[in-house]
Coordinates of C-alpha atoms and ligand atoms in Angstrom, one line a residue:
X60 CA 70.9 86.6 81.0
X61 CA 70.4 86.5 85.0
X62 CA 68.9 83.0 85.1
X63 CA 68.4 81.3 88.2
X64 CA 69.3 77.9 86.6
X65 CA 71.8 78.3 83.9
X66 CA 71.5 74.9 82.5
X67 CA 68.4 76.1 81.1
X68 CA 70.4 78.2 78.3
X69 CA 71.4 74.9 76.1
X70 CA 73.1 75.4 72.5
X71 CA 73.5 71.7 71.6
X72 CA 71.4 69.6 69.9
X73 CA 68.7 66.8 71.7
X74 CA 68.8 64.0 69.6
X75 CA 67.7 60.2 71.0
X76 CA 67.8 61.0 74.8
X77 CA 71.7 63.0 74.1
X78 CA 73.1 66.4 73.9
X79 CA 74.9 66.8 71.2
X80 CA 76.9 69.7 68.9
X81 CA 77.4 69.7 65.6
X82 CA 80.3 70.5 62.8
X83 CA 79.2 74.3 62.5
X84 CA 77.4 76.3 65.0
X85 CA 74.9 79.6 63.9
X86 CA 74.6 82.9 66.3
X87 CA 71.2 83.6 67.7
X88 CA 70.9 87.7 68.5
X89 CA 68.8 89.7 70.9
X90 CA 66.4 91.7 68.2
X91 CA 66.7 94.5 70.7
X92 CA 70.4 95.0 71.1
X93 CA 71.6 93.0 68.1
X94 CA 74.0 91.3 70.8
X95 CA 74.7 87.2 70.1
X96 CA 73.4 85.6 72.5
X97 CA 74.3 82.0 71.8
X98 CA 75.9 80.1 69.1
X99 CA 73.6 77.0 68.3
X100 CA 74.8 74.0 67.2
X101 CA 73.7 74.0 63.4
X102 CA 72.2 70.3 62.8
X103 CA 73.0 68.8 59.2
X104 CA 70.6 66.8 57.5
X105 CA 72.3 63.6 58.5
X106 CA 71.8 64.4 62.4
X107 CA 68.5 65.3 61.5
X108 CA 67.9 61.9 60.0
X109 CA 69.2 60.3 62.9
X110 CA 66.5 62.0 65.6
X111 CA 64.1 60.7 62.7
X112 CA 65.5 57.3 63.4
X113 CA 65.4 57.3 66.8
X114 CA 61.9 58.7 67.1
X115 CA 60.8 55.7 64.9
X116 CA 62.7 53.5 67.2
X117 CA 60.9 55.0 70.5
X118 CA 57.7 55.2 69.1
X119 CA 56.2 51.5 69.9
X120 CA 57.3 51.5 73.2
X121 CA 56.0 55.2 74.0
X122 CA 53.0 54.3 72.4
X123 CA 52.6 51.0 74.2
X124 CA 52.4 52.8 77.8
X125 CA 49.0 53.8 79.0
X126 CA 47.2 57.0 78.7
X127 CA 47.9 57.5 82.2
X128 CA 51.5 56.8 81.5
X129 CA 52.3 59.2 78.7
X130 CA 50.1 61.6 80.7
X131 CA 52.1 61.5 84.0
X132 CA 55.3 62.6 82.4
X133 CA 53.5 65.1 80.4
X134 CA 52.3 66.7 84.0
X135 CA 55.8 66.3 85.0
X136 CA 56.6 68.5 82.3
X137 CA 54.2 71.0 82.7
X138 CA 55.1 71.3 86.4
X139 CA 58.9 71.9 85.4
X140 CA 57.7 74.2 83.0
X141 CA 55.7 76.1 84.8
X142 CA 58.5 76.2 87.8
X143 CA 61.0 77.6 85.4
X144 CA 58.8 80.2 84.1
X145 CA 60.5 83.3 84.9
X146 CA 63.7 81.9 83.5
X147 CA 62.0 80.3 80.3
X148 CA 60.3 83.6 79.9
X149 CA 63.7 85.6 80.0
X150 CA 65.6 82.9 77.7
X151 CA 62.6 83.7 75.1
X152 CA 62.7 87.5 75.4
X153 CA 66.3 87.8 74.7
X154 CA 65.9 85.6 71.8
X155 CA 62.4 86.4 70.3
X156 CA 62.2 90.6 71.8
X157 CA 58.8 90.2 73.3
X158 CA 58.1 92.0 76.6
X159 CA 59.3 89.9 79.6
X160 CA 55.9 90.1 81.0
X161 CA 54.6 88.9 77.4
X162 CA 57.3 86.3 77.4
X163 CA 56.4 85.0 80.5
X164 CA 52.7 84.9 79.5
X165 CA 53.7 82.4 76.8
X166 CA 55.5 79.9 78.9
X167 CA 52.1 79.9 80.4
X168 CA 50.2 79.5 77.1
X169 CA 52.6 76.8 76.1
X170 CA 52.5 75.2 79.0
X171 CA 48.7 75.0 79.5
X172 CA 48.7 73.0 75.8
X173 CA 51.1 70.1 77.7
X174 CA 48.4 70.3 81.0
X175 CA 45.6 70.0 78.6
X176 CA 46.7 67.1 76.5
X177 CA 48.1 65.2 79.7
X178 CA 44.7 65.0 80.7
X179 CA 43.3 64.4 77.3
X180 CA 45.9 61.2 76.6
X181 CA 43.9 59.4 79.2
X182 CA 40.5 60.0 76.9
X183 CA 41.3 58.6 73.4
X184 CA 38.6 57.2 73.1
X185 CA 37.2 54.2 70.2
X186 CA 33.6 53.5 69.2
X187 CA 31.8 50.2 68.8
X188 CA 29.3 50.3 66.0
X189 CA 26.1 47.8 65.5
X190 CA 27.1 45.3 63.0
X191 CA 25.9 44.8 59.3
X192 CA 25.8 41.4 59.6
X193 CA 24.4 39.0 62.1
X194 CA 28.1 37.6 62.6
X195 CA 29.7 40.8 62.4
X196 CA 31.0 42.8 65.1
X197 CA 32.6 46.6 64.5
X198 CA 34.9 48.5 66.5
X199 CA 36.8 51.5 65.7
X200 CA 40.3 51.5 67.3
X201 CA 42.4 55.5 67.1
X202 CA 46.2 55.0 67.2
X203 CA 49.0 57.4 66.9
X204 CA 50.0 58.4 63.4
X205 CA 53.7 57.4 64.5
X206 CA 56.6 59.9 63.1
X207 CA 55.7 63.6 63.7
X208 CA 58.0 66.2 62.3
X209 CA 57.3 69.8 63.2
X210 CA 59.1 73.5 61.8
X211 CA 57.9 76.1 63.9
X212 CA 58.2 79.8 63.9
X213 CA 60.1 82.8 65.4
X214 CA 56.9 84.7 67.3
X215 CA 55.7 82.2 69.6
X216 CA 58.9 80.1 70.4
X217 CA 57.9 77.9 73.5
X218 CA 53.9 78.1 72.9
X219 CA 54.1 76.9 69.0
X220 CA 56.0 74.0 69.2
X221 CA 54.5 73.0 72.8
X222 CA 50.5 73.3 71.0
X223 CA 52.3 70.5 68.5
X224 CA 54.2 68.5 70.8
X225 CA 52.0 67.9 73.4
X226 CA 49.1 66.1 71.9
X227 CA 51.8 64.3 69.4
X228 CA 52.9 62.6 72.5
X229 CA 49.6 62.5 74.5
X230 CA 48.1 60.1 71.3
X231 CA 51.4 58.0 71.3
X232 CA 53.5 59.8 68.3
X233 CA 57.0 60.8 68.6
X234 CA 58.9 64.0 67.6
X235 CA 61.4 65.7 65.6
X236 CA 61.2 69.6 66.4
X237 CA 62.9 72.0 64.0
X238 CA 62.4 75.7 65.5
X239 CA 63.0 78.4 63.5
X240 CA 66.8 79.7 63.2
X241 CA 66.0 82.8 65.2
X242 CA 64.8 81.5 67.8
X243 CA 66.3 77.8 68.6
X244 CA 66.8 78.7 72.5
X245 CA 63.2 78.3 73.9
X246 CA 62.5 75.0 72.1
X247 CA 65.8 73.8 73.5
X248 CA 64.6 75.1 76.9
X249 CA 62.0 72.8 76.8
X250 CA 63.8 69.6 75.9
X251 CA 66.1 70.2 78.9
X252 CA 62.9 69.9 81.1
X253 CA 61.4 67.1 79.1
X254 CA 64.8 65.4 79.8
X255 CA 63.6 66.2 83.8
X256 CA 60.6 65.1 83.9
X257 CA 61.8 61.3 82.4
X258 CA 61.0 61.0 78.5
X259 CA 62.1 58.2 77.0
X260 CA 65.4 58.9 74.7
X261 CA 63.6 59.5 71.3
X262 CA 60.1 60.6 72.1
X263 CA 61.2 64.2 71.9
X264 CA 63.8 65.6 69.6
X265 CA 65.1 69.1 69.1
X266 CA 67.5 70.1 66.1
X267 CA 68.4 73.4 65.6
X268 CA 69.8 74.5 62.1
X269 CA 70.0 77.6 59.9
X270 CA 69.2 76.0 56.5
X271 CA 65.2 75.1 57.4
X272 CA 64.5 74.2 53.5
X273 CA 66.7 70.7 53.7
X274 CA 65.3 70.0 56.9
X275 CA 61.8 70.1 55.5
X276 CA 62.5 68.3 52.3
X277 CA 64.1 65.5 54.2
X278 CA 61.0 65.5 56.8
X279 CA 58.8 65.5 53.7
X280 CA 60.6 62.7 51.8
X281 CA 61.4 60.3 55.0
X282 CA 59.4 57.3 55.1
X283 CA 60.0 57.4 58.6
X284 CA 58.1 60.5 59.2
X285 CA 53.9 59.9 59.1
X286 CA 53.3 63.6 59.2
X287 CA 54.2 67.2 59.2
X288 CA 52.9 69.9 61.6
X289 CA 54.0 73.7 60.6
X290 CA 53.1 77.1 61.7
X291 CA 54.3 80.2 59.4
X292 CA 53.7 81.4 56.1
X293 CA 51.2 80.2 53.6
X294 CA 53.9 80.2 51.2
X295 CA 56.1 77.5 53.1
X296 CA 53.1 75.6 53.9
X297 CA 52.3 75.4 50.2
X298 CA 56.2 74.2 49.6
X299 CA 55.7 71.7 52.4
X300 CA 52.6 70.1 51.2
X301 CA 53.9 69.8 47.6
X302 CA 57.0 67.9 49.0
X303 CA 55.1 65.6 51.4
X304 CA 52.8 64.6 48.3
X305 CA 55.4 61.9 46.8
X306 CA 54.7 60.1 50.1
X307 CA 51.1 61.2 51.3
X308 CA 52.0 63.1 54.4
X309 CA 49.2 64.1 56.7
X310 CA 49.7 67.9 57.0
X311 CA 48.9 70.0 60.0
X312 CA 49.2 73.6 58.9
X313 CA 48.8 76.6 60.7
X314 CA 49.5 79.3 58.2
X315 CA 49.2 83.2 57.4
X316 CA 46.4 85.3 58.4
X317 CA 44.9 88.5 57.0
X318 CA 41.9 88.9 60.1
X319 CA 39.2 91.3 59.5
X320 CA 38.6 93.5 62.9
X321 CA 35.0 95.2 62.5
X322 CA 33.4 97.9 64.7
X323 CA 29.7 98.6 63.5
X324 CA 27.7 101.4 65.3
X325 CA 25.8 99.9 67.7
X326 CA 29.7 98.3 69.5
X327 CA 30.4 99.7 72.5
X328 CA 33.5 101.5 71.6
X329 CA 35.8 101.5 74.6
X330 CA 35.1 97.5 74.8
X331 CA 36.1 97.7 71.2
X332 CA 39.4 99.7 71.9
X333 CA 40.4 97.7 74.2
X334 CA 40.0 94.5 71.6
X335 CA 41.8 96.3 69.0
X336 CA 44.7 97.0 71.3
X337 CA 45.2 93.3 72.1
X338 CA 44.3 92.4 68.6
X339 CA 46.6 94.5 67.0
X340 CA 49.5 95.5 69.1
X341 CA 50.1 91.7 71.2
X342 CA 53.6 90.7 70.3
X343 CA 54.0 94.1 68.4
X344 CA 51.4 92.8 65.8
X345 CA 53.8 89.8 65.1
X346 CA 51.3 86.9 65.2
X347 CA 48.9 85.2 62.7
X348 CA 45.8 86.0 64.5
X349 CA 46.5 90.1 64.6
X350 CA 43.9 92.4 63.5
X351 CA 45.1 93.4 60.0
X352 CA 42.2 95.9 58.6
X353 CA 40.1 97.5 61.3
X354 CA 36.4 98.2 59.7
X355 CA 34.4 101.1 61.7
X356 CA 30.7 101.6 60.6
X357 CA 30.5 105.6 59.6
X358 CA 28.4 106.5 62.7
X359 CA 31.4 105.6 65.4
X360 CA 34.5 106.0 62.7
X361 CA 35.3 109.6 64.6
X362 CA 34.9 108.6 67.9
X363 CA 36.7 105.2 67.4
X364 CA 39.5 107.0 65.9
X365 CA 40.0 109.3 68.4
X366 CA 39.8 107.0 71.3
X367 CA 42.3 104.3 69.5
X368 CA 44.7 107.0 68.9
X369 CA 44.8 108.2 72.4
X370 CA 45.2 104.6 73.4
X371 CA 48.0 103.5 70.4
X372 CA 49.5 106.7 72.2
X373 CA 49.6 105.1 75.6
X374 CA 52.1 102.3 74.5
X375 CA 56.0 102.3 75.3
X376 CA 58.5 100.3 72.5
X377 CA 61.5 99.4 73.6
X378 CA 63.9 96.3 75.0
X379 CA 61.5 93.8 76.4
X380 CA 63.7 93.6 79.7
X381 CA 62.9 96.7 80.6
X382 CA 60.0 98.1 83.2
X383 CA 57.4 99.5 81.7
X384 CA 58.0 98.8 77.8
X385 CA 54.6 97.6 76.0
X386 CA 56.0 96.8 72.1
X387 CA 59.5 94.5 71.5
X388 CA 61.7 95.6 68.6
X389 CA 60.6 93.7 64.9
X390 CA 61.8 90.5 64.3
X391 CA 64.3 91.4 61.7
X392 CA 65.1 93.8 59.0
X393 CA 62.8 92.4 56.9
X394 CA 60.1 92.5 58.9
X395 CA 60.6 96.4 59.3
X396 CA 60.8 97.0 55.6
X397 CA 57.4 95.0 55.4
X398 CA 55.3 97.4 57.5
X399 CA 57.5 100.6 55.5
X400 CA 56.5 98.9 52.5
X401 CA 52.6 98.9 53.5
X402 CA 53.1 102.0 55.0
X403 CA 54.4 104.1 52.1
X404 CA 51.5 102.2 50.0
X405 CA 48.7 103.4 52.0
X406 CA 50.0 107.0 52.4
X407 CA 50.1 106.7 48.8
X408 CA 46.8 106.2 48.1
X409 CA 45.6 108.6 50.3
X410 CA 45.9 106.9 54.1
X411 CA 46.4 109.8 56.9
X412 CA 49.2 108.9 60.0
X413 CA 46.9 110.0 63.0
X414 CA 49.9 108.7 65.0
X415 CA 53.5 106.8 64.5
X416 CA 54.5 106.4 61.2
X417 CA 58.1 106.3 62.1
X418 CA 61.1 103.7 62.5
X419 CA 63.0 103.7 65.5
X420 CA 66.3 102.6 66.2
X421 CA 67.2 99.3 65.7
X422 CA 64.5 97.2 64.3
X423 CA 62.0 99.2 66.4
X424 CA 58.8 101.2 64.8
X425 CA 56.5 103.3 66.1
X426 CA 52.9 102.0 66.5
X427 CA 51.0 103.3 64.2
X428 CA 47.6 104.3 63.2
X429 CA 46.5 104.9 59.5
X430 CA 42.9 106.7 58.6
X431 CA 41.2 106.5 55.8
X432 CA 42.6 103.6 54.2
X433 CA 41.4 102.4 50.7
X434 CA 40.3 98.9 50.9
X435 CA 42.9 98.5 47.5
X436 CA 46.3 99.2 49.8
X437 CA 48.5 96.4 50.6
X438 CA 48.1 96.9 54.4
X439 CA 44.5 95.7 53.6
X440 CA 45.3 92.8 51.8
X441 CA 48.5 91.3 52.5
X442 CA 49.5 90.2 56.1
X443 CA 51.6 93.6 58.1
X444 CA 53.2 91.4 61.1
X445 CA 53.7 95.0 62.3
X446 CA 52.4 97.5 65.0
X447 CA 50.7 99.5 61.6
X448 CA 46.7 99.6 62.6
X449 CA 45.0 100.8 59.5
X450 CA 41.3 101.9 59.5
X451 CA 38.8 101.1 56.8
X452 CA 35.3 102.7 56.7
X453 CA 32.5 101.3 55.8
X454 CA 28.5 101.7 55.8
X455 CA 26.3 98.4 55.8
X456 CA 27.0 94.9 57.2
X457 CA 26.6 93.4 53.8
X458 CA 29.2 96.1 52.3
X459 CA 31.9 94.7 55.4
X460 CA 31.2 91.3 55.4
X461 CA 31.9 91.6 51.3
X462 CA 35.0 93.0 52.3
X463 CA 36.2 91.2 54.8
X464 CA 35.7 88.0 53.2
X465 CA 37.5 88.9 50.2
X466 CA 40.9 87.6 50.7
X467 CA 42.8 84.1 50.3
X468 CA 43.2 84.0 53.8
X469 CA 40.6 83.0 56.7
X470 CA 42.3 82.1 59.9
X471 CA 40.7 84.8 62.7
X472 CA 38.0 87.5 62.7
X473 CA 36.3 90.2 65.4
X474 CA 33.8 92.2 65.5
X475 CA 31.9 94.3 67.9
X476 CA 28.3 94.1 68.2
X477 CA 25.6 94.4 70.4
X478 CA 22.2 93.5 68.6
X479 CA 22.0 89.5 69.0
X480 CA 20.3 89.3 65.5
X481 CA 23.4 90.6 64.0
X482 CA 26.3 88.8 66.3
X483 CA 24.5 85.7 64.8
X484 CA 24.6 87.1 61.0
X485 CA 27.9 87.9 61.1
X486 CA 29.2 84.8 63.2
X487 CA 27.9 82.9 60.4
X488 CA 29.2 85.1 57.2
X489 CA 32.7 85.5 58.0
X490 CA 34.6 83.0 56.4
X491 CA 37.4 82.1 59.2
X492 CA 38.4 79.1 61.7
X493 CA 37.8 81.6 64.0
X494 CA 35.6 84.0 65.4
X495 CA 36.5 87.0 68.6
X496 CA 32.9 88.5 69.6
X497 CA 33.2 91.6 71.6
X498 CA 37.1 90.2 72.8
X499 CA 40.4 91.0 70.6
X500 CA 41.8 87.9 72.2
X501 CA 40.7 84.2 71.7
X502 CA 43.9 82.1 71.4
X503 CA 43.5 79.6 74.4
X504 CA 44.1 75.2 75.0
X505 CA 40.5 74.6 75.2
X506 CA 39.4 76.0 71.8
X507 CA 40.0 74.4 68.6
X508 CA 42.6 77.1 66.6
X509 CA 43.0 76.9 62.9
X510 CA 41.9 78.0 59.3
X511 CA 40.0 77.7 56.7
X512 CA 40.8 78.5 53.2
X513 CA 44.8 78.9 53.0
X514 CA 45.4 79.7 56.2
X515 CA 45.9 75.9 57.1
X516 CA 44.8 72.6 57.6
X517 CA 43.5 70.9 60.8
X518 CA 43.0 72.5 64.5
X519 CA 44.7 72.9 67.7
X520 CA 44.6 72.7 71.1
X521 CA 41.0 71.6 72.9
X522 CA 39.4 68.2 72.6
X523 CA 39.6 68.0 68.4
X524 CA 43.2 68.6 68.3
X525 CA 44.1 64.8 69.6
X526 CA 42.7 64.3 66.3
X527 CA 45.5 65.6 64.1
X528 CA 48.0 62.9 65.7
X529 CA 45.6 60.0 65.7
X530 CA 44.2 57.4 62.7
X531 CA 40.9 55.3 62.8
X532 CA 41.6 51.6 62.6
X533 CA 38.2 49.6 61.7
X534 CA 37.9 46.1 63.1
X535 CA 35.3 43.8 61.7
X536 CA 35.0 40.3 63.5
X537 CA 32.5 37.6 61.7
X538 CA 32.0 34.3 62.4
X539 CA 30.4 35.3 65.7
X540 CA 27.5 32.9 66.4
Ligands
NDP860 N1 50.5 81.4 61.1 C1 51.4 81.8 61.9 O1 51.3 81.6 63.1 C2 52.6 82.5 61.4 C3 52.6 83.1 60.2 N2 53.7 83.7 59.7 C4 53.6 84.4 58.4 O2 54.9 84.1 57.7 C5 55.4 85.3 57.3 C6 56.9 85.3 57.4 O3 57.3 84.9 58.7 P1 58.4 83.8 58.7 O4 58.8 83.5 60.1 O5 59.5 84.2 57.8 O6 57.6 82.6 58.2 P2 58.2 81.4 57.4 O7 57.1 80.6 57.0 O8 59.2 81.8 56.4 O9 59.0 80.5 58.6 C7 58.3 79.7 59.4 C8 59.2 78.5 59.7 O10 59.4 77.8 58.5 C9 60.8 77.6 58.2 N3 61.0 77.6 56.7 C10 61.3 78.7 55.9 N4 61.4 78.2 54.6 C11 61.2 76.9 54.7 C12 61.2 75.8 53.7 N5 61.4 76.1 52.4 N6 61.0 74.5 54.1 C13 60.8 74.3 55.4 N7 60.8 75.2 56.4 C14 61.0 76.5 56.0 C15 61.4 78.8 58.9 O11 62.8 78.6 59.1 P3 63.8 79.8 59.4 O12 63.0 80.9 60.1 O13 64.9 79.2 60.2 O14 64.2 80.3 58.0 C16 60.6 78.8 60.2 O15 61.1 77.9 61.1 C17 54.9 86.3 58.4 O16 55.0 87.6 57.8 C18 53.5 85.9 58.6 O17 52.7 86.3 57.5 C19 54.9 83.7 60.4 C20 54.9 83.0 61.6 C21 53.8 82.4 62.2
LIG861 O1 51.5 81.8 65.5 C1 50.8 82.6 66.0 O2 50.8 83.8 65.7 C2 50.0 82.1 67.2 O3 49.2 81.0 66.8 C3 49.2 83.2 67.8 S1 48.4 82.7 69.2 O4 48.2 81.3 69.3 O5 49.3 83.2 70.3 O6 47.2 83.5 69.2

């Protein structure tokens, strides 16, 4: 990697304020080449207990400084961040496969989560409330939970742990990051520059390992740690909340999405292309908000198809530090028998290919677009985290909002509609945290993102995710005369 500041690319852990290695180390690969990249130092569960320990140790005094304390470093941060960009971007596209460009992009996302909470650390605002009594007087205090411990995932590196981290420490809570064993580098990045921009030893931690499952049982099970924030599958948030129950942990849970992308007949369809394409194709169709089921009303379904084929035909796979390329390799092996496995399904009850359909070299695959596809096929109802866009018609509103609706999942939605009567009907049926009206694309720090059902618990980012990290205290004084 041609960084301009190597000390950027860090393998050790950042544990109370100190870099540190560890008895084994794991290699982390470039998905594109297959090449190790770095050899990580592998944290053990007692080093992970230790960053536990000194969180809990930092926390009082990191809570004690003002708003405007806690938010000055974070701005520090951000500006670091922000500085390093094109190197943070490169560290996270050899490790994670995403386009530069795209890579880049999410230092920005990431980093506009730590802007947004610096300011918002200033605002935590209690409430007085008109007392019961005429001795009594009633304030509500909010305080940091304390202890957060956070597992984050492979496809957004940098941005998911920085949408956890920075209102953790904007409220007053300290932090033990675990990022996911693919992708350690970019959450290490980040703790170099939180080092920079003057963090108290112990606010943020950062241990890398390759046996996640230990780490989350012992930041279920320590009494140290107030609460758990995750991002990945519904399965492991389901794990995670069953072993934070023997000690009540608060649970923020971003989980696995399944989102409904619907086209009815009075969209206008090249707007509605254009949606698709970011809604299904961003970070090769790797995140939890991608279109998985694209639902065109019968009067557009031809025209739709043929001007989302021409553009699926428009994009370039390959190695994301290259000119030009649109589409990163798949994560992992796994991930690339997933979207054969709900490709084979659908062509086997009766999908058509209109284009891709094909594996690449490597962990690449083609992008793909399936017609005709039953609303039965896996591809339909079970989350792709692939470039496979599957198209599902349909004939009345009530018919797609029925089918949209019926899955486990509810954590985006789109649709494309013009008659106000029915943006407001449909806003209102579809049974998500989230909702993208005539856009493909509506992750950003201002909004609140999250689920309902079991894609997750709680919200991030905007002025309702401070409340995740934060507990009501009640005061009632009597005896006032
Ligand atoms: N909602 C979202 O934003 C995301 C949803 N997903 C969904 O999850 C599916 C699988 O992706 P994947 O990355 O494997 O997601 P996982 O849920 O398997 O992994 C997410 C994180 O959890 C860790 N983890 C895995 N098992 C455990 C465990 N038993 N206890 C504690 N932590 C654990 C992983 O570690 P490690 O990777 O080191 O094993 C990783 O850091 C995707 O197909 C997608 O459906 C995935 C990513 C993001
Ligand atoms: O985990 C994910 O997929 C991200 O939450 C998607 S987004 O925030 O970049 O939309």
């Amino acid at each position: 990697m041609n960084l301009k500041d190597k000390s950027l690319l860090e393998s050790r852990a950042f544990i109370n304020g100190a870099w540190r290695g560890a008895a084994t180390t794991f290699d982390v690969t470039n998905p594109a080449t297959g090449e190790v990249i770095a050899q990580v130092a592998d944290c053990a569960v007692e080093d992970v207990k230790q960053a536990i320990d000194a969180a809990h140790s930092a926390q009082k005094a990191w809570a004690a400084k003002t708003g405007k304390e806690r938010a000055a470093i974070l701005r520090r941060w951000f500006d670091l961040m922000i500085a390093a960009q094109d190197d943070l971007g490169m560290i996270l596209c050899a490790e994670m496969g995403k386009p530069l460009a795209e890579a880049k992009g999410e230092i920005a996302y990431g980093a506009s989560f730590i802007e947004w909470f610096a300011e918002e650390a200033k605002r935590v605002y209690g409430d007085t409330i008109p007392g019961h009594q005429p001795d009594k007087r009633i304030v509500v205090l909010k305080q940091p939970v304390g202890v957060v411990g956070a597992i984050t995932p492979w496809n957004f590196p940098n941005a998911m742990i920085a949408r956890k981290v920075a209102p953790a420490l904007a409220a007053g809570c300290s932090f033990v990051a675990r990022p996911a064993e693919l992708t350690p580098l970019s959450a290490l990045a980040m703790a170099v520059l939180a080092e920079r921009a003057g963090m108290p030893a112990g606010v943020f931690n950062v241990v890398p390992n390759s046996r996640a499952a230990e780490i989350g049982q012992e930041m279920c099970a320590n009494p140290k740690v107030a609460k758990i924030t995750f991002t990945g599958s519904t399965r492991v948030g389901q794990i995670l909340m069953r072993q934070g129950a023997d000690t009540i942990k608060k649970m923020s849970l971003e989980l696995g999405g399944n989102a409904p992308f619907i086209v009815f007949d009075d969209a206008d369809l090249d707007a509605a292309v254009e949606g698709a394409m970011i809604a299904k194709f961003r970070n090769n169709g790797q995140t939890c908000v991608c279109a998985n089921r694209i639902y065109v009303q019968d009067g557009v379904y031809d025209a739709f198809t043929d001007k989302l084929s021409a553009a699926i035909k428009g994009l370039m796979p390959g190695n994301g530090m290259d000119k030009g390329v649109t589409s990163g390799p798949l994560i992992n092996e796994a991930a690339v028998s997933k979207v054969q496995e709900h490709l084979s399904d659908a062509l086997s009850k009766g999908a058509r290919v209109i284009t891709g359909g094909n594996r690449l070299e490597g962990t690449f695959f083609e992008p793909t677009l399936l017609a005709d596809v039953p609303a039965s096929a896996k591809v339909s109802r079970e989350e792709t985290f692939g470039p496979i866009a599957p198209l599902i018609r349909f004939e009345t509103e009530d018919e797609v909002i029925a089918l949209a609706n019926d899955t486990e999942f509810g954590l985006a939605g789109y649709f494309y509609a013009n008659d106000l009567s029915r943006v407001w009907r449909v806003a209102e049926a579809i049974e998500t945290g989230m909702v993208g009206i005539n856009t493909g694309l509506i992750s950003t720090e201002v909004a609140p993102f999250g689920g309902v059902k079991q894609s997750g618990l709680g919200r991030e980012g905007s002025k309702f995710g401070m409340d995740d990290y934060l507990e009501l205290k009640y005061l009632c004084i009597g005896g006032i005369r």
